[in-house]
Amino acid sequence: MSDTTTTSLLDAITVPAAEGRAIPDAATGETMGHAPVHDVEHLNRAVAAARAAQPAWAALGHAERSAILHRTADEIDAHAEELARIIAQEQGKPLNGPGARFEAGGCAAWIRNAADTALDPEVVFEAPGTRSELHYGPLGVVGAIGPWNWPAMIAIWQIAPALRMGNTVVSKPSEYTPLSVLAVAELMNRHLPEGVLTVVSGGRDVGEGIAAHPDIDKVMFTGSTKTGRAIVKSSAGNLARLTLEMGGNDPGIILPGTDVKAIAENLFWGVFINTGQTCAALKRLYVHDSQYEEVVRTLADMAASMPMGPGLDESSVLGPLSTKQQFDIVSSLVEDARSRGARIVTGGEAAPELGPHFYRATVVADIDDGARLVDEEQFGPAIPVIRYTDVDDAVARANASDQGLGASVWGSDVAEAVAVAQRIEAGTVWINQHGTLNPDVPFGGVKGSGYGMEFGREGLKAVSAPKVITV
């Protein structure tokens, strides 16, 4: 264990350049540190250690495990600024607003929620002379595979409930953002028993190894649908339980008569949180013809005025795309829209004066279904705004995607909005907001966005082995 009194958090998790892989600052491209390079052999050792540590961890009981988790949350709070700066550099999100400090604070909040959520035995049947109870115990070893967009917080969404229920965890972060997850684990492991939580900082071979490993009982994955399908195939041999959150092309529908000024701020952040790099961000917006231009202009004005810059700049509100790959995807989708005659109201171009992966916040109008920017998940700061005249048609178009993570309905008549929400095929439908998550409220997708629930009681059940005891 590192000397926590003299060593910075970044120094505690990085390795010498000769032994590791350079991790760039997302805004500048300059090396911020070196991550260890782990392979399948490291994974096998981690799983063996997790398997050995699991019985004793489970035997501590819920109260003691929860107390330890609270201490890990306190540790994260004590180093929240250091953690936030690592996230801001590595992933690119600004420190302020719904950014890196928000993510660091969210890690501690989600740990405490998992520690405090009750999951008592349920009486499912009772009659004279007999009673059946549903109990929940640990599964064993959980393999957690995380993404690069909210690396620390999504890792905690996987780790915290698994540990709370008595499982041990082997976590594999994205190759693009390993330092954020290594930092969270470093802080937590100052209080956890050895072997209970291990981060394996490897590549695709490690992810494939987790999915197929005979000693892993549960796989939790957040990432692309393509990779999720591969995990399903790989897990067939060991029959590991799965929770898959595979992103989405989230639609929003603005109903006629909506007070646009009242929803403007929530609408903007529903689209542009983390510079659009959020699974449950609003990705395509359907607006009634009667208010189309007002919505387009409102969004465009806000997008053009939001300060964009490096994550460590205190004045930044929007940051860069995390990787060149994602920058190229966003650029390609916007150029395709332009070639189809769509109207680029604001943005639509790189901002090279800010750094290599900056793309200006973009609002695209006069575009329709069939354009790549509408049909494909852009995962960046570019929103297509699609005109409609009939609500039934808007619902049908919203449901046409093979993904179904989140959706939103916007309107001044909440009852009408809820009625429309009932018809949308998505795991979560928000009213007059989009992408807001609550650790007490279950979250998960349908269709190509995956299956299984996270958060709250349902999230604890997802990392548990149910057992019926009939007396």
CSV table of N, CA and C in Angstrom, one decimal, residues 289-363:
chain,number,residue,atom,x,y,z
A,289,ASP,N,-44.1,21.4,-35.2
A,289,ASP,CA,-43.9,22.4,-36.2
A,289,ASP,C,-44.2,23.8,-35.6
A,290,SER,N,-45.2,23.9,-34.7
A,290,SER,CA,-45.6,25.2,-34.2
A,290,SER,C,-44.5,25.9,-33.4
A,291,GLN,N,-43.6,25.1,-32.8
A,291,GLN,CA,-42.5,25.7,-32.0
A,291,GLN,C,-41.1,25.3,-32.5
A,292,TYR,N,-41.0,24.8,-33.6
A,292,TYR,CA,-39.8,24.3,-34.1
A,292,TYR,C,-38.7,25.4,-34.1
A,293,GLU,N,-38.9,26.5,-34.7
A,293,GLU,CA,-37.8,27.5,-34.8
A,293,GLU,C,-37.5,28.1,-33.5
A,294,GLU,N,-38.5,28.2,-32.6
A,294,GLU,CA,-38.2,28.7,-31.3
A,294,GLU,C,-37.2,27.8,-30.5
A,295,VAL,N,-37.5,26.5,-30.6
A,295,VAL,CA,-36.6,25.5,-29.9
A,295,VAL,C,-35.2,25.5,-30.5
A,296,VAL,N,-35.2,25.5,-31.8
A,296,VAL,CA,-33.9,25.5,-32.5
A,296,VAL,C,-33.0,26.7,-32.1
A,297,ARG,N,-33.7,27.9,-32.1
A,297,ARG,CA,-32.9,29.1,-31.8
A,297,ARG,C,-32.5,29.1,-30.3
A,298,THR,N,-33.4,28.7,-29.4
A,298,THR,CA,-33.1,28.6,-28.0
A,298,THR,C,-31.9,27.7,-27.7
A,299,LEU,N,-31.9,26.5,-28.3
A,299,LEU,CA,-30.8,25.6,-28.1
A,299,LEU,C,-29.5,26.2,-28.7
A,300,ALA,N,-29.6,26.7,-29.9
A,300,ALA,CA,-28.4,27.2,-30.6
A,300,ALA,C,-27.8,28.4,-29.8
A,301,ASP,N,-28.6,29.3,-29.3
A,301,ASP,CA,-28.1,30.4,-28.6
A,301,ASP,C,-27.3,29.9,-27.3
A,302,MET,N,-27.9,28.9,-26.6
A,302,MET,CA,-27.3,28.4,-25.4
A,302,MET,C,-26.0,27.7,-25.8
A,303,ALA,N,-26.0,26.9,-26.8
A,303,ALA,CA,-24.8,26.2,-27.3
A,303,ALA,C,-23.7,27.1,-27.6
A,304,ALA,N,-24.0,28.2,-28.3
A,304,ALA,CA,-23.0,29.1,-28.8
A,304,ALA,C,-22.4,29.9,-27.7
A,305,SER,N,-23.1,30.1,-26.6
A,305,SER,CA,-22.6,30.9,-25.5
A,305,SER,C,-21.9,30.1,-24.4
A,306,MET,N,-22.0,28.8,-24.4
A,306,MET,CA,-21.4,28.0,-23.3
A,306,MET,C,-19.9,27.9,-23.5
A,307,PRO,N,-19.1,28.3,-22.4
A,307,PRO,CA,-17.6,28.3,-22.5
A,307,PRO,C,-17.1,26.9,-22.7
A,308,MET,N,-16.2,26.7,-23.6
A,308,MET,CA,-15.6,25.4,-23.9
A,308,MET,C,-14.1,25.5,-23.7
A,309,GLY,N,-13.5,24.5,-23.1
A,309,GLY,CA,-12.1,24.6,-22.9
A,309,GLY,C,-11.6,23.4,-22.1
A,310,PRO,N,-10.3,23.3,-21.8
A,310,PRO,CA,-9.7,22.2,-21.1
A,310,PRO,C,-10.4,21.9,-19.7
A,311,GLY,N,-10.4,20.7,-19.3
A,311,GLY,CA,-11.1,20.3,-18.1
A,311,GLY,C,-10.6,21.0,-16.9
A,312,LEU,N,-9.3,21.3,-16.8
A,312,LEU,CA,-8.7,21.9,-15.6
A,312,LEU,C,-8.9,23.4,-15.6
A,313,ASP,N,-9.5,24.0,-16.7
A,313,ASP,CA,-9.8,25.4,-16.7
A,313,ASP,C,-11.1,25.7,-15.9
A,314,GLU,N,-11.0,26.5,-14.9
A,314,GLU,CA,-12.2,26.7,-14.0
A,314,GLU,C,-13.3,27.3,-14.7
A,315,SER,N,-13.0,28.0,-15.9
A,315,SER,CA,-14.1,28.7,-16.6
A,315,SER,C,-14.8,27.8,-17.6
A,316,SER,N,-14.3,26.6,-17.9
A,316,SER,CA,-14.9,25.7,-18.9
A,316,SER,C,-16.2,25.1,-18.4
A,317,VAL,N,-17.1,25.0,-19.3
A,317,VAL,CA,-18.4,24.3,-19.0
A,317,VAL,C,-18.5,23.1,-19.9
A,318,LEU,N,-18.0,23.1,-21.1
A,318,LEU,CA,-18.0,22.0,-22.0
A,318,LEU,C,-16.5,21.7,-22.3
A,319,GLY,N,-16.2,20.4,-22.5
A,319,GLY,CA,-14.8,20.0,-22.8
A,319,GLY,C,-14.6,19.4,-24.1
A,320,PRO,N,-13.5,18.7,-24.3
A,320,PRO,CA,-13.2,18.0,-25.6
A,320,PRO,C,-13.9,16.7,-25.7
A,321,LEU,N,-13.9,16.1,-26.9
A,321,LEU,CA,-14.2,14.7,-27.0
A,321,LEU,C,-13.0,14.0,-26.4
A,322,SER,N,-13.3,12.9,-25.8
A,322,SER,CA,-12.2,12.2,-25.0
A,322,SER,C,-11.2,11.6,-25.9
A,323,THR,N,-11.5,11.1,-27.1
A,323,THR,CA,-10.6,10.4,-28.0
A,323,THR,C,-10.7,10.9,-29.4
A,324,LYS,N,-9.6,10.7,-30.2
A,324,LYS,CA,-9.7,11.0,-31.6
A,324,LYS,C,-10.7,10.2,-32.3
A,325,GLN,N,-10.9,9.0,-31.9
A,325,GLN,CA,-11.9,8.1,-32.5
A,325,GLN,C,-13.3,8.8,-32.4
A,326,GLN,N,-13.6,9.3,-31.2
A,326,GLN,CA,-14.9,9.8,-31.0
A,326,GLN,C,-15.1,11.2,-31.7
A,327,PHE,N,-14.0,11.9,-31.7
A,327,PHE,CA,-14.0,13.2,-32.5
A,327,PHE,C,-14.3,12.9,-34.0
A,328,ASP,N,-13.7,11.9,-34.5
A,328,ASP,CA,-13.9,11.5,-35.9
A,328,ASP,C,-15.3,11.1,-36.2
A,329,ILE,N,-15.9,10.4,-35.2
A,329,ILE,CA,-17.3,9.9,-35.4
A,329,ILE,C,-18.2,11.1,-35.5
A,330,VAL,N,-18.1,12.0,-34.5
A,330,VAL,CA,-18.9,13.2,-34.5
A,330,VAL,C,-18.8,14.0,-35.8
A,331,SER,N,-17.5,14.3,-36.2
A,331,SER,CA,-17.2,15.0,-37.4
A,331,SER,C,-17.9,14.4,-38.6
A,332,SER,N,-17.8,13.1,-38.7
A,332,SER,CA,-18.3,12.4,-39.8
A,332,SER,C,-19.9,12.5,-39.9
A,333,LEU,N,-20.5,12.4,-38.7
A,333,LEU,CA,-22.0,12.4,-38.7
A,333,LEU,C,-22.5,13.8,-39.1
A,334,VAL,N,-21.8,14.8,-38.6
A,334,VAL,CA,-22.2,16.2,-38.9
A,334,VAL,C,-22.0,16.5,-40.4
A,335,GLU,N,-20.9,16.0,-40.9
A,335,GLU,CA,-20.6,16.3,-42.3
A,335,GLU,C,-21.6,15.5,-43.2
A,336,ASP,N,-22.0,14.3,-42.8
A,336,ASP,CA,-23.1,13.6,-43.5
A,336,ASP,C,-24.4,14.4,-43.5
A,337,ALA,N,-24.7,15.0,-42.4
A,337,ALA,CA,-25.9,15.8,-42.3
A,337,ALA,C,-25.8,17.1,-43.2
A,338,ARG,N,-24.6,17.7,-43.2
A,338,ARG,CA,-24.4,18.8,-44.1
A,338,ARG,C,-24.6,18.5,-45.6
A,339,SER,N,-24.0,17.3,-45.9
A,339,SER,CA,-24.1,16.9,-47.3
A,339,SER,C,-25.5,16.6,-47.8
A,340,ARG,N,-26.4,16.3,-46.8
A,340,ARG,CA,-27.8,16.0,-47.1
A,340,ARG,C,-28.7,17.3,-47.2
A,341,GLY,N,-28.0,18.4,-46.9
A,341,GLY,CA,-28.7,19.7,-47.0
A,341,GLY,C,-29.3,20.2,-45.6
A,342,ALA,N,-28.9,19.5,-44.6
A,342,ALA,CA,-29.3,20.0,-43.2
A,342,ALA,C,-28.7,21.3,-42.9
A,343,ARG,N,-29.4,22.1,-42.1
A,343,ARG,CA,-29.0,23.4,-41.7
A,343,ARG,C,-28.2,23.4,-40.4
A,344,ILE,N,-26.9,23.7,-40.5
A,344,ILE,CA,-26.1,23.8,-39.3
A,344,ILE,C,-26.3,25.2,-38.6
A,345,VAL,N,-27.1,25.2,-37.6
A,345,VAL,CA,-27.5,26.5,-37.0
A,345,VAL,C,-26.3,27.1,-36.2
A,346,THR,N,-25.6,26.3,-35.5
A,346,THR,CA,-24.4,26.7,-34.8
A,346,THR,C,-23.4,25.5,-34.7
A,347,GLY,N,-22.2,25.9,-34.6
A,347,GLY,CA,-21.1,24.8,-34.5
A,347,GLY,C,-20.9,24.2,-35.8
A,348,GLY,N,-20.8,22.8,-35.8
A,348,GLY,CA,-20.5,22.1,-37.0
A,348,GLY,C,-19.1,22.1,-37.5
A,349,GLU,N,-18.2,22.4,-36.5
A,349,GLU,CA,-16.8,22.4,-36.9
A,349,GLU,C,-15.9,22.2,-35.7
A,350,ALA,N,-14.7,21.8,-36.0
A,350,ALA,CA,-13.7,21.6,-34.9
A,350,ALA,C,-13.3,23.0,-34.3
A,351,ALA,N,-12.7,22.9,-33.1
A,351,ALA,CA,-12.2,24.2,-32.5
A,351,ALA,C,-10.7,23.9,-32.2
A,352,PRO,N,-9.9,23.9,-33.2
A,352,PRO,CA,-8.5,23.5,-33.0
A,352,PRO,C,-7.7,24.4,-32.1
A,353,GLU,N,-8.1,25.7,-32.0
A,353,GLU,CA,-7.4,26.6,-31.2
A,353,GLU,C,-7.5,26.2,-29.7
A,354,LEU,N,-8.5,25.3,-29.3
A,354,LEU,CA,-8.6,24.9,-28.0
A,354,LEU,C,-7.8,23.6,-27.7
A,355,GLY,N,-7.6,22.8,-28.7
A,355,GLY,CA,-6.9,21.5,-28.5
A,355,GLY,C,-7.3,20.6,-29.6
A,356,PRO,N,-6.7,19.4,-29.6
A,356,PRO,CA,-6.8,18.5,-30.8
A,356,PRO,C,-8.2,17.8,-30.9
A,357,HIS,N,-9.0,17.7,-29.8
A,357,HIS,CA,-10.2,16.9,-29.9
A,357,HIS,C,-11.4,17.8,-29.6
A,358,PHE,N,-11.3,19.1,-29.7
A,358,PHE,CA,-12.5,19.9,-29.4
A,358,PHE,C,-13.4,20.1,-30.6
A,359,TYR,N,-14.7,19.9,-30.4
A,359,TYR,CA,-15.7,20.1,-31.5
A,359,TYR,C,-16.8,21.0,-30.9
A,360,ARG,N,-17.1,22.1,-31.6
A,360,ARG,CA,-18.0,23.1,-31.1
A,360,ARG,C,-19.4,22.5,-30.9
A,361,ALA,N,-20.1,23.0,-29.9
A,361,ALA,CA,-21.4,22.5,-29.6
A,361,ALA,C,-22.3,22.8,-30.8
A,362,THR,N,-23.0,21.8,-31.3
A,362,THR,CA,-23.6,21.9,-32.7
A,362,THR,C,-25.1,21.6,-32.6
A,363,VAL,N,-25.9,22.5,-33.2
A,363,VAL,CA,-27.3,22.2,-33.4
A,363,VAL,C,-27.6,22.2,-34.9
